Short mmCIF file of C-alpha atoms and ligand atoms in Angstrom, two decimals:
data_model
loop_
_atom_site.label_atom_id
_atom_site.label_comp_id
_atom_site.label_asym_id
_atom_site.label_seq_id
_atom_site.Cartn_x
_atom_site.Cartn_y
_atom_site.Cartn_z
CA MET A 1494 44.84 -28.07 -49.57
CA LEU A 1495 46.37 -25.74 -46.99
CA ALA A 1496 43.51 -23.28 -47.47
CA GLY A 1497 41.01 -26.08 -46.89
CA ARG A 1498 42.80 -26.99 -43.71
CA LEU A 1499 42.75 -23.38 -42.53
CA VAL A 1500 39.03 -23.00 -43.21
CA ASN A 1501 38.39 -26.20 -41.28
CA ASP A 1502 40.43 -24.90 -38.33
CA ILE A 1503 38.62 -21.57 -38.38
CA ILE A 1504 35.21 -23.24 -38.31
CA ALA A 1505 36.31 -25.58 -35.51
CA SER A 1506 37.56 -22.71 -33.34
CA LEU A 1507 34.59 -20.48 -33.99
CA TRP A 1508 32.21 -23.29 -33.13
CA ARG A 1509 33.95 -24.04 -29.85
CA VAL A 1510 34.06 -20.43 -28.76
CA ALA A 1511 30.46 -19.89 -29.81
CA VAL A 1512 29.14 -22.86 -27.83
CA GLY A 1513 31.21 -22.20 -24.70
CA PHE A 1514 30.49 -18.50 -24.80
CA VAL A 1515 26.75 -18.76 -25.41
CA LEU A 1516 26.46 -21.35 -22.66
CA SER A 1517 28.27 -19.10 -20.23
CA ALA A 1518 26.19 -16.03 -21.22
CA VAL A 1519 22.92 -17.93 -20.94
CA LEU A 1520 23.81 -19.18 -17.47
CA GLY A 1521 26.02 -16.34 -16.27
CA ILE A 1522 23.80 -13.32 -16.94
CA PRO A 1523 20.73 -14.67 -15.09
CA THR A 1524 22.98 -15.81 -12.26
CA GLY A 1525 24.46 -12.33 -12.05
CA LEU A 1526 21.01 -10.75 -12.07
CA TRP A 1527 19.85 -13.01 -9.30
CA LEU A 1528 22.93 -12.51 -7.16
CA GLY A 1529 22.72 -8.77 -7.73
CA GLN A 1530 19.23 -8.66 -6.27
CA HIS A 1531 19.87 -10.85 -3.26
CA ILE A 1532 22.40 -9.27 -0.99
CA HIS A 1533 22.78 -12.34 1.24
CA ALA A 1534 23.41 -14.65 -1.68
CA ARG A 1535 25.85 -12.09 -3.01
CA HIS A 1536 27.84 -12.04 0.21
CA ALA A 1537 27.78 -15.82 0.38
CA PHE A 1538 28.98 -16.45 -3.16
CA LEU A 1539 31.34 -13.53 -3.73
CA PRO A 1540 34.48 -15.21 -2.35
CA LEU A 1541 33.82 -18.31 -4.42
CA LEU A 1542 33.26 -16.27 -7.59
CA ASN A 1543 36.40 -14.25 -6.99
CA PHE A 1544 38.41 -17.41 -6.36
CA PHE A 1545 37.40 -18.86 -9.69
CA ARG A 1546 37.82 -15.59 -11.49
CA PHE A 1547 41.45 -15.39 -10.43
CA LEU A 1548 42.09 -19.05 -11.16
CA SER A 1549 43.45 -19.11 -14.68
CA PRO A 1550 41.18 -21.16 -16.93
CA LEU A 1551 44.29 -22.88 -18.22
CA ALA A 1552 44.70 -24.47 -14.79
CA TRP A 1553 41.64 -26.54 -15.66
CA ILE A 1554 43.36 -28.17 -18.63
CA PRO A 1555 44.31 -31.40 -16.81
CA PHE A 1556 40.75 -31.87 -15.58
CA ALA A 1557 39.29 -30.83 -18.91
CA ILE A 1558 41.17 -33.60 -20.63
CA LEU A 1559 40.61 -36.11 -17.87
CA TRP A 1560 36.86 -35.52 -17.86
CA PHE A 1561 36.18 -34.78 -21.51
CA HIS A 1562 39.09 -36.43 -23.37
CA ILE A 1563 40.18 -34.94 -26.67
CA GLY A 1564 37.80 -33.03 -28.96
CA ASP A 1565 35.27 -30.22 -28.75
CA LYS A 1566 34.12 -30.84 -25.20
CA PRO A 1567 37.26 -29.87 -23.27
CA ALA A 1568 37.35 -26.66 -25.33
CA PHE A 1569 33.70 -25.89 -24.52
CA PHE A 1570 34.48 -26.49 -20.88
CA LEU A 1571 37.56 -24.26 -20.82
CA ILE A 1572 35.79 -21.43 -22.64
CA PHE A 1573 32.93 -21.71 -20.22
CA MET A 1574 35.22 -21.65 -17.18
CA ALA A 1575 37.09 -18.67 -18.58
CA THR A 1576 34.04 -16.50 -19.24
CA PHE A 1577 31.35 -17.55 -16.78
CA PHE A 1578 32.83 -15.95 -13.65
CA PRO A 1579 33.74 -12.57 -15.15
CA LEU A 1580 30.25 -12.36 -16.67
CA VAL A 1581 28.51 -13.19 -13.40
CA LEU A 1582 30.61 -10.68 -11.50
CA ALA A 1583 30.13 -7.91 -14.02
CA THR A 1584 26.35 -8.43 -14.20
CA MET A 1585 26.10 -8.66 -10.44
CA SER A 1586 27.95 -5.44 -9.78
CA ALA A 1587 26.01 -3.68 -12.52
CA VAL A 1588 22.78 -4.63 -10.72
CA ALA A 1589 24.17 -3.30 -7.47
CA THR A 1590 24.74 0.12 -9.04
CA ILE A 1591 21.24 0.57 -10.52
CA PRO A 1592 19.93 3.90 -9.16
CA SER A 1593 17.28 3.14 -6.54
CA ILE A 1594 14.91 5.60 -8.24
CA TYR A 1595 14.21 2.99 -10.95
CA PHE A 1596 13.04 0.50 -8.35
CA ARG A 1597 10.94 3.18 -6.67
CA VAL A 1598 9.22 3.94 -9.97
CA ALA A 1599 8.87 0.23 -10.70
CA GLN A 1600 7.13 -0.17 -7.37
CA ASP A 1601 4.82 2.80 -8.11
CA TYR A 1602 3.73 1.01 -11.29
CA HIS A 1603 3.49 -2.42 -9.69
CA TYR A 1604 6.33 -4.29 -11.35
CA GLN A 1605 7.07 -7.43 -9.36
CA GLY A 1606 9.01 -10.67 -9.46
CA LEU A 1607 9.97 -11.94 -12.88
CA GLU A 1608 8.46 -8.95 -14.64
CA LEU A 1609 10.57 -6.62 -12.52
CA LEU A 1610 13.64 -8.63 -13.48
CA ARG A 1611 12.83 -8.67 -17.21
CA LYS A 1612 11.48 -5.17 -17.63
CA VAL A 1613 13.51 -3.13 -15.14
CA THR A 1614 16.59 -4.85 -13.76
CA PHE A 1615 17.75 -6.42 -17.03
CA PRO A 1616 17.32 -3.39 -19.31
CA ALA A 1617 18.90 -1.20 -16.62
CA VAL A 1618 22.13 -3.24 -16.74
CA LEU A 1619 22.06 -4.19 -20.42
CA PRO A 1620 24.60 -1.57 -21.53
CA GLN A 1621 27.08 -2.81 -18.93
CA VAL A 1622 26.29 -6.43 -19.75
CA ILE A 1623 27.10 -5.79 -23.40
CA THR A 1624 30.46 -4.32 -22.38
CA ALA A 1625 31.07 -7.37 -20.19
CA LEU A 1626 30.21 -9.65 -23.10
CA ARG A 1627 32.81 -7.92 -25.26
CA VAL A 1628 35.46 -8.23 -22.56
CA SER A 1629 34.75 -11.89 -21.85
CA TYR A 1630 34.59 -12.70 -25.52
CA GLY A 1631 38.15 -11.35 -25.66
CA ILE A 1632 39.14 -13.76 -22.90
CA ALA A 1633 37.44 -16.63 -24.72
CA TRP A 1634 39.31 -15.94 -27.91
CA VAL A 1635 42.63 -15.95 -26.05
CA VAL A 1636 41.80 -19.14 -24.20
CA ILE A 1637 40.67 -21.11 -27.23
CA VAL A 1638 44.19 -21.07 -28.69
CA ALA A 1639 45.71 -22.59 -25.56
CA ALA A 1640 42.83 -25.04 -25.19
CA GLU A 1641 43.24 -26.36 -28.73
CA MET A 1642 46.98 -26.78 -28.36
CA VAL A 1643 46.44 -29.51 -25.82
CA GLY A 1644 42.86 -30.67 -26.02
CA CYS A 1645 42.01 -30.88 -29.71
CA GLN A 1646 43.06 -32.37 -33.02
CA ASP A 1647 42.13 -29.31 -35.07
CA GLY A 1648 41.35 -25.63 -34.68
CA LEU A 1649 43.49 -22.52 -34.89
CA GLY A 1650 45.39 -23.25 -31.68
CA TYR A 1651 46.16 -26.75 -32.85
CA GLY A 1652 47.35 -25.31 -36.16
CA ILE A 1653 49.92 -23.18 -34.36
CA TRP A 1654 50.98 -26.11 -32.25
CA GLU A 1655 51.54 -28.23 -35.36
CA ALA A 1656 53.46 -25.43 -37.04
CA ARG A 1657 55.69 -25.23 -34.00
CA ASN A 1658 56.33 -28.98 -34.06
CA GLY A 1659 57.22 -28.83 -37.74
CA LEU A 1660 59.21 -25.60 -37.26
CA ARG A 1661 56.92 -23.99 -39.87
CA LEU A 1662 57.07 -20.42 -38.57
CA ASP A 1663 55.51 -19.04 -41.76
CA SER A 1664 52.47 -21.18 -41.15
CA ALA A 1665 52.41 -20.08 -37.47
CA VAL A 1666 52.43 -16.42 -38.48
CA CYS A 1667 49.64 -17.09 -40.92
CA TYR A 1668 47.56 -18.63 -38.12
CA MET A 1669 48.39 -15.76 -35.78
CA MET A 1670 47.15 -13.26 -38.30
CA VAL A 1671 43.91 -15.17 -38.77
CA ILE A 1672 43.39 -15.31 -35.00
CA GLY A 1673 43.96 -11.60 -34.57
CA LEU A 1674 41.78 -10.57 -37.48
CA LEU A 1675 38.92 -12.91 -36.59
CA GLY A 1676 39.02 -11.67 -33.00
CA MET A 1677 38.75 -8.10 -34.16
CA GLY A 1678 35.98 -8.96 -36.61
CA ILE A 1679 33.82 -10.62 -34.01
CA ASP A 1680 34.38 -7.77 -31.59
CA ARG A 1681 33.07 -5.45 -34.30
CA LEU A 1682 29.96 -7.61 -34.45
CA LEU A 1683 29.49 -7.45 -30.67
CA TYR A 1684 30.07 -3.72 -30.87
CA GLN A 1685 26.98 -3.48 -33.07
CA LEU A 1686 24.95 -4.45 -30.00
CA THR A 1687 25.83 -1.11 -28.44
CA LYS A 1688 23.95 0.56 -31.28
CA LEU A 1689 20.61 -0.94 -30.27
CA PRO A 1690 18.30 2.00 -29.60
CA ASN A 1691 17.29 0.83 -26.12
CA VAL A 1692 20.88 0.67 -24.84
CA ARG A 1693 22.24 3.89 -26.37
CA TRP A 1694 21.45 5.79 -23.16
CA GLY A 1695 24.06 3.72 -21.33
CA TYR A 1696 26.88 4.94 -23.54
CA GLU A 1697 25.97 8.60 -23.77
CA ARG A 1698 26.39 11.59 -21.42
CA MET B 669 -13.32 17.05 -22.67
CA TYR B 670 -10.65 14.79 -21.20
CA ALA B 671 -11.66 14.99 -17.60
CA GLY B 672 -13.96 12.14 -16.89
CA VAL B 673 -13.36 10.28 -20.16
CA MET B 674 -11.13 7.89 -18.29
CA LYS B 675 -12.95 7.91 -15.01
CA ASP B 676 -16.60 8.79 -15.16
CA ASN B 677 -17.01 6.98 -11.92
CA ARG B 678 -14.05 8.76 -10.34
CA SER B 679 -14.30 8.09 -6.68
CA VAL B 680 -13.57 10.86 -4.24
CA SER B 681 -9.86 10.93 -3.55
CA ARG B 682 -8.45 12.16 -0.29
CA LEU B 683 -5.25 12.11 1.70
CA GLN B 684 -4.89 12.40 5.41
CA LEU B 685 -2.05 12.40 7.91
CA GLU B 686 -2.89 12.32 11.57
CA LYS B 687 -0.24 13.00 14.20
CA VAL B 688 2.46 11.45 12.07
CA SER B 689 5.96 11.30 13.50
CA HIS B 690 9.03 9.89 11.85
CA SER B 691 12.75 9.95 12.42
CA PHE B 692 15.83 8.61 10.69
CA GLY B 693 18.01 7.30 13.49
CA GLN B 694 18.42 10.16 15.92
CA VAL B 695 17.13 12.79 13.50
CA SER B 696 13.49 13.55 14.09
CA VAL B 697 12.11 14.65 10.72
CA LEU B 698 8.34 14.71 11.27
CA HIS B 699 6.69 15.40 14.60
CA ASP B 700 2.95 15.12 15.21
CA LEU B 701 2.16 16.30 11.71
CA SER B 702 -1.49 16.39 10.68
CA LEU B 703 -2.87 17.40 7.34
CA VAL B 704 -5.81 16.72 5.06
CA VAL B 705 -5.84 17.08 1.29
CA ASN B 706 -9.29 17.16 -0.23
CA HIS B 707 -10.54 15.94 -3.56
CA GLY B 708 -9.39 18.08 -6.48
CA GLU B 709 -7.32 20.36 -4.31
CA VAL B 710 -3.81 21.58 -5.16
CA VAL B 711 -1.83 21.77 -1.96
CA VAL B 712 1.69 23.15 -2.15
CA LEU B 713 4.24 22.45 0.57
CA VAL B 714 6.96 25.10 0.81
CA GLY B 715 9.91 24.91 3.09
CA PRO B 716 13.67 25.11 3.29
CA SER B 717 15.79 22.33 1.89
CA GLY B 718 16.17 19.39 4.26
CA CYS B 719 13.12 20.16 6.39
CA GLY B 720 11.37 16.92 5.46
CA LYS B 721 9.24 17.71 2.40
CA SER B 722 10.28 14.61 0.46
CA THR B 723 9.75 12.57 3.59
CA ILE B 724 6.14 13.79 3.82
CA LEU B 725 5.52 12.71 0.22
CA ASN B 726 7.13 9.36 0.87
CA VAL B 727 4.82 8.87 3.82
CA LEU B 728 1.81 9.87 1.71
CA SER B 729 2.77 7.45 -1.06
CA GLY B 730 3.43 4.62 1.37
CA HIS B 731 7.14 4.32 0.58
CA ILE B 732 7.90 5.22 4.18
CA ILE B 733 5.84 3.79 7.01
CA PRO B 734 6.02 6.42 9.74
CA LEU B 735 7.08 5.37 13.22
CA SER B 736 3.79 6.62 14.62
CA GLY B 737 0.58 8.21 13.46
CA LEU B 738 -2.07 7.45 10.91
CA VAL B 739 -1.86 7.69 7.12
CA ARG B 740 -5.02 7.43 5.08
CA SER B 741 -5.16 7.63 1.32
CA GLU B 742 -8.12 6.99 -0.93
CA GLY B 743 -7.37 6.76 -4.63
CA VAL B 744 -4.54 5.69 -6.90
CA VAL B 745 -1.37 7.62 -6.03
CA ARG B 746 1.31 8.47 -8.59
CA THR B 747 4.56 10.28 -7.87
CA ILE B 748 6.89 12.49 -9.87
CA HIS B 749 10.15 12.02 -8.01
CA GLN B 750 12.77 14.61 -7.32
CA GLN B 751 15.26 12.69 -9.48
CA ASP B 752 14.69 11.82 -13.11
CA GLY B 753 12.23 8.94 -12.95
CA LEU B 754 11.75 8.02 -16.61
CA PHE B 755 13.14 4.67 -17.68
CA PRO B 756 15.95 5.54 -20.11
CA TRP B 757 15.56 2.24 -21.99
CA LEU B 758 11.95 2.99 -22.92
CA THR B 759 10.73 5.44 -25.55
CA VAL B 760 8.44 8.35 -24.74
CA SER B 761 5.40 6.26 -25.73
CA GLU B 762 6.54 3.27 -23.72
CA ASN B 763 7.21 5.38 -20.65
CA ILE B 764 3.76 6.93 -20.86
CA ALA B 765 2.18 3.53 -21.43
CA MET B 766 3.54 2.46 -18.01
CA GLY B 767 0.73 4.56 -16.57
CA LEU B 768 -1.76 2.42 -18.47
CA ARG B 769 -0.52 -0.98 -17.41
CA SER B 770 -3.84 -1.91 -15.89
CA MET B 771 -5.56 -1.32 -19.24
CA LYS B 772 -5.75 -4.69 -21.00
CA ASP B 773 -7.18 -3.65 -24.37
CA THR B 774 -4.06 -2.81 -26.44
CA ALA B 775 -5.91 -0.88 -29.15
CA HIS B 776 -7.51 1.31 -26.52
CA ARG B 777 -4.16 1.74 -24.79
CA THR B 778 -2.40 2.84 -27.99
CA LYS B 779 -5.13 5.38 -28.60
CA GLU B 780 -4.87 6.69 -25.05
CA VAL B 781 -1.07 7.00 -25.32
CA SER B 782 -1.35 9.08 -28.46
CA GLU B 783 -4.01 11.25 -26.82
CA LEU B 784 -1.66 11.85 -23.90
CA ILE B 785 1.18 12.67 -26.27
CA ASN B 786 -0.99 15.28 -27.97
CA LEU B 787 -2.04 16.56 -24.58
CA VAL B 788 1.55 17.34 -23.56
CA HIS B 789 2.51 18.54 -27.05
CA LEU B 790 5.10 15.87 -27.80
CA GLU B 791 3.82 14.87 -31.23
CA GLY B 792 6.70 13.55 -33.31
CA PHE B 793 8.72 12.47 -30.27
CA GLU B 794 6.84 9.24 -29.58
CA HIS B 795 9.83 7.08 -30.45
CA HIS B 796 12.51 9.24 -28.89
CA TYR B 797 14.33 8.11 -25.78
CA PRO B 798 14.53 10.32 -22.67
CA HIS B 799 18.21 11.12 -23.21
CA GLN B 800 17.29 12.63 -26.56
CA LEU B 801 14.90 15.14 -24.96
CA SER B 802 15.38 18.45 -23.17
CA GLY B 803 14.68 18.72 -19.45
CA GLY B 804 11.34 20.39 -20.05
CA MET B 805 10.25 17.70 -22.50
CA ARG B 806 11.22 14.98 -20.06
CA GLN B 807 9.03 16.62 -17.43
CA ARG B 808 6.15 16.66 -19.90
CA VAL B 809 6.58 12.92 -20.36
CA GLU B 810 6.55 12.50 -16.59
CA LEU B 811 3.36 14.53 -16.41
CA ALA B 812 1.72 12.44 -19.12
CA ARG B 813 2.75 9.25 -17.34
CA VAL B 814 1.26 10.22 -13.98
CA LEU B 815 -1.89 11.56 -15.61
CA ALA B 816 -2.42 8.37 -17.61
CA GLY B 817 -5.21 6.00 -16.78
CA ASP B 818 -6.76 5.70 -13.41
CA SER B 819 -4.57 7.92 -11.26
CA ASP B 820 -6.37 10.09 -8.71
CA ILE B 821 -3.67 11.70 -6.62
CA LEU B 822 -0.42 13.20 -7.86
CA LEU B 823 2.53 13.72 -5.56
CA MET B 824 5.13 16.00 -7.10
CA ASP B 825 8.53 16.46 -5.50
CA GLU B 826 10.15 19.63 -6.85
CA PRO B 827 9.35 18.49 -10.38
CA PHE B 828 10.54 21.65 -12.09
CA SER B 829 13.50 22.62 -9.93
CA ALA B 830 16.07 21.22 -12.35
CA LEU B 831 14.74 23.38 -15.21
CA ASP B 832 15.88 26.84 -16.23
CA TYR B 833 13.70 29.75 -15.15
CA GLN B 834 11.76 30.18 -18.37
CA SER B 835 11.04 26.48 -18.79
CA ARG B 836 9.90 26.48 -15.20
CA LEU B 837 7.39 29.24 -15.89
CA ARG B 838 6.20 27.41 -18.97
CA MET B 839 5.82 24.10 -17.12
CA ARG B 840 3.72 25.74 -14.41
CA ARG B 841 1.26 26.91 -17.05
CA GLU B 842 1.39 23.49 -18.61
CA LEU B 843 0.55 21.81 -15.32
CA ILE B 844 -2.38 24.16 -14.72
CA ARG B 845 -3.72 23.52 -18.21
CA LEU B 846 -3.41 19.74 -17.78
CA LEU B 847 -5.14 19.80 -14.41
CA GLN B 848 -8.03 21.72 -15.91
CA LEU B 849 -8.39 18.99 -18.53
CA ARG B 850 -7.84 16.10 -16.16
CA LEU B 851 -8.80 16.91 -12.63
CA ARG B 852 -6.49 15.44 -10.01
CA THR B 853 -5.78 15.89 -6.33
CA VAL B 854 -2.25 17.28 -6.08
CA VAL B 855 0.38 17.61 -3.39
CA PHE B 856 3.20 19.67 -4.82
CA VAL B 857 6.49 20.20 -3.03
CA THR B 858 8.74 23.11 -3.85
CA HIS B 859 11.16 25.55 -2.33
CA ASP B 860 10.12 28.10 -4.96
CA ILE B 861 7.75 30.67 -3.46
CA GLU B 862 6.63 31.96 -6.83
CA GLU B 863 5.68 28.47 -7.87
CA ALA B 864 3.63 28.03 -4.71
CA ALA B 865 1.79 31.32 -5.21
CA GLN B 866 0.96 30.57 -8.83
CA LEU B 867 -0.17 26.98 -8.41
CA ALA B 868 -1.75 26.48 -5.03
CA ASP B 869 -5.28 26.42 -3.73
CA ARG B 870 -3.61 26.15 -0.36
CA VAL B 871 -0.01 26.71 0.66
CA LEU B 872 1.45 25.01 3.69
CA VAL B 873 4.63 26.66 4.90
CA LEU B 874 6.88 24.23 6.71
CA SER B 875 9.57 25.30 9.05
CA GLY B 876 12.52 23.79 10.78
CA ARG B 877 13.15 20.21 11.62
CA PRO B 878 11.12 18.35 12.74
CA ALA B 879 8.83 19.83 10.09
CA THR B 880 5.79 21.59 11.44
CA ILE B 881 3.20 23.53 9.49
CA SER B 882 3.90 27.09 10.55
CA CYS B 883 1.28 28.72 8.35
CA GLU B 884 -1.60 27.78 6.12
CA LEU B 885 -2.56 30.12 3.31
CA LEU B 886 -5.62 29.89 1.08
CA ILE B 887 -5.36 31.44 -2.38
CA ASP B 888 -8.71 31.51 -4.13
CA ALA B 889 -7.80 33.53 -7.23
CA PRO B 890 -8.58 31.63 -10.43
CA ARG B 891 -5.78 29.97 -12.37
CA PRO B 892 -3.73 30.53 -14.48
CA ARG B 893 -2.36 33.41 -12.43
CA ASP B 894 0.19 35.86 -13.73
CA LEU B 895 3.29 36.47 -11.67
CA THR B 896 2.21 40.08 -11.36
CA ASP B 897 -1.36 39.34 -10.23
CA ASN B 898 -2.23 40.90 -6.91
CA ALA B 899 -3.20 37.58 -5.39
CA VAL B 900 0.18 36.11 -6.32
CA ILE B 901 2.15 39.04 -4.97
CA GLU B 902 0.12 39.09 -1.74
CA ALA B 903 0.68 35.36 -1.27
CA MET B 904 4.40 35.66 -1.90
CA LYS B 905 4.66 38.44 0.64
CA LYS B 906 2.96 36.34 3.27
CA ILE B 907 5.06 33.27 2.55
CA LEU B 908 8.30 35.25 2.63
CA LYS B 909 7.32 36.80 5.91
CA GLU B 910 6.48 33.40 7.34
CA LEU B 911 9.86 32.03 6.27
CA GLY B 912 11.53 35.02 7.88
CA LEU B 913 13.10 36.26 4.64
N1 ADP C 1963 16.79 7.59 4.09
C1 ADP C 1963 17.24 8.51 4.97
N2 ADP C 1963 18.11 8.17 5.92
C2 ADP C 1963 18.55 9.08 6.81
N3 ADP C 1963 18.22 10.36 6.81
C3 ADP C 1963 17.38 10.79 5.88
C4 ADP C 1963 16.83 9.88 4.90
N4 ADP C 1963 16.00 10.57 4.09
C5 ADP C 1963 16.03 11.84 4.53
N5 ADP C 1963 16.84 11.97 5.61
C6 ADP C 1963 17.07 13.21 6.35
O1 ADP C 1963 15.81 13.75 6.68
C7 ADP C 1963 15.80 15.13 6.49
C8 ADP C 1963 14.66 15.54 5.58
O2 ADP C 1963 14.91 15.03 4.29
P1 ADP C 1963 13.97 15.35 3.06
O3 ADP C 1963 12.59 14.91 3.40
O4 ADP C 1963 14.57 14.72 1.86
O5 ADP C 1963 14.05 16.93 2.97
P2 ADP C 1963 13.56 17.91 1.82
O6 ADP C 1963 12.87 17.10 0.78
O7 ADP C 1963 12.65 18.87 2.52
O8 ADP C 1963 14.77 18.61 1.30
C9 ADP C 1963 17.16 15.54 5.98
O9 ADP C 1963 17.90 16.05 7.06
C10 ADP C 1963 17.77 14.25 5.51
O10 ADP C 1963 19.15 14.26 5.74
MG1 MG C 1964 13.43 16.78 -1.18
#
């Protein structure tokens, strides 16, 4: 019974983090690439990005609940808000540090437009993007606990909240251990990305 | 047997600068520089560091539009840059295949890549990444990449200067061998006088800034030339004298 409840909470939390995180990666990485290549856009948007990066995602909780009520959606939203800005910023600054020699060579061999972005800019920053993904996944996993305490009726965060209300500290510790171990496990999975042959160069020498 | 396989209809390639001047801000780097590089010729530019050699290559390749003067180039230009120019996220084969991007037939392209790999003696390293290779091997990949496909003119900016002395000697021989198999027009920049004397049909000694051609030296001894060949020693003497060393 309790085990069933725990499994249910684990699945709920993993699902919320996965959706919010994938959404933010799918939108954030291209945005970062684009901003990295356009210096004017970068200057225009940098203050805004920094503002939101320093605004704790938890500050969005009132709006999350107002707009999305209780359930998965406020959690998706909070995870997205927590990870989107760091990802954009990390990708953007990675683009800005690409050695200009790569673009010179790309020009010699006539890479342009979208192909330049896909075949030069993106692979050149991929090692740093993978690092950024690991860091922002860490943020997401921290935020999901707080998000579920107030915005959901299940999930690992909600489990801790319930344990607190019932003064069941043993149950709270059990949940804490699951959160820590799952977080580590998924980071191990993301770490596997750094073993892809075409990003190894970014982690050596 | 390679020369002409790719380009039977190789057009005549040629480079020309006419009264080219360029400056970066207040610093005048090129002043009224004129030079012609003919089809199949190996021209070596020698000069002290900072005199504007890279700038000349950048003007020839079109990366820099000079403030005044005329630049004319006929043929497909490829450059080996002073810094490491291989893409680290691509394998040896993939880097070389960049030189064949205009070739649409993939089967033909694969065959050509493996021919080039044999040509530069990198069999077995097709799927290695640049960071897994030695400096000399990376330069071989660069050579294969610029030689691939329809290139006519090679601009080389101190391509071997990061290598140790023995690899440098070996790569010079390698370059000469490759050029005998696949004829190209070459402008080679170096500060290494030996290198100039061993490689060049014509050496242009640059001096000072703004860079001016202070001496032009024809070397018509056949290649490969040993370091101890008379022609090489004579040429080195003249270059040293010209540089005031
Ligand atoms: N992009 C640039 N901006 C300003 N100065 C430059 C630039 N590129 C080269 N220079 C200057 O022009 C001079 C010639 O440079 P370069 O052609 O690289 O010399 P070399 O290749 O002969 O060592 C140097 O004094 C250098 O500082
Ligand atoms: Mg230079």
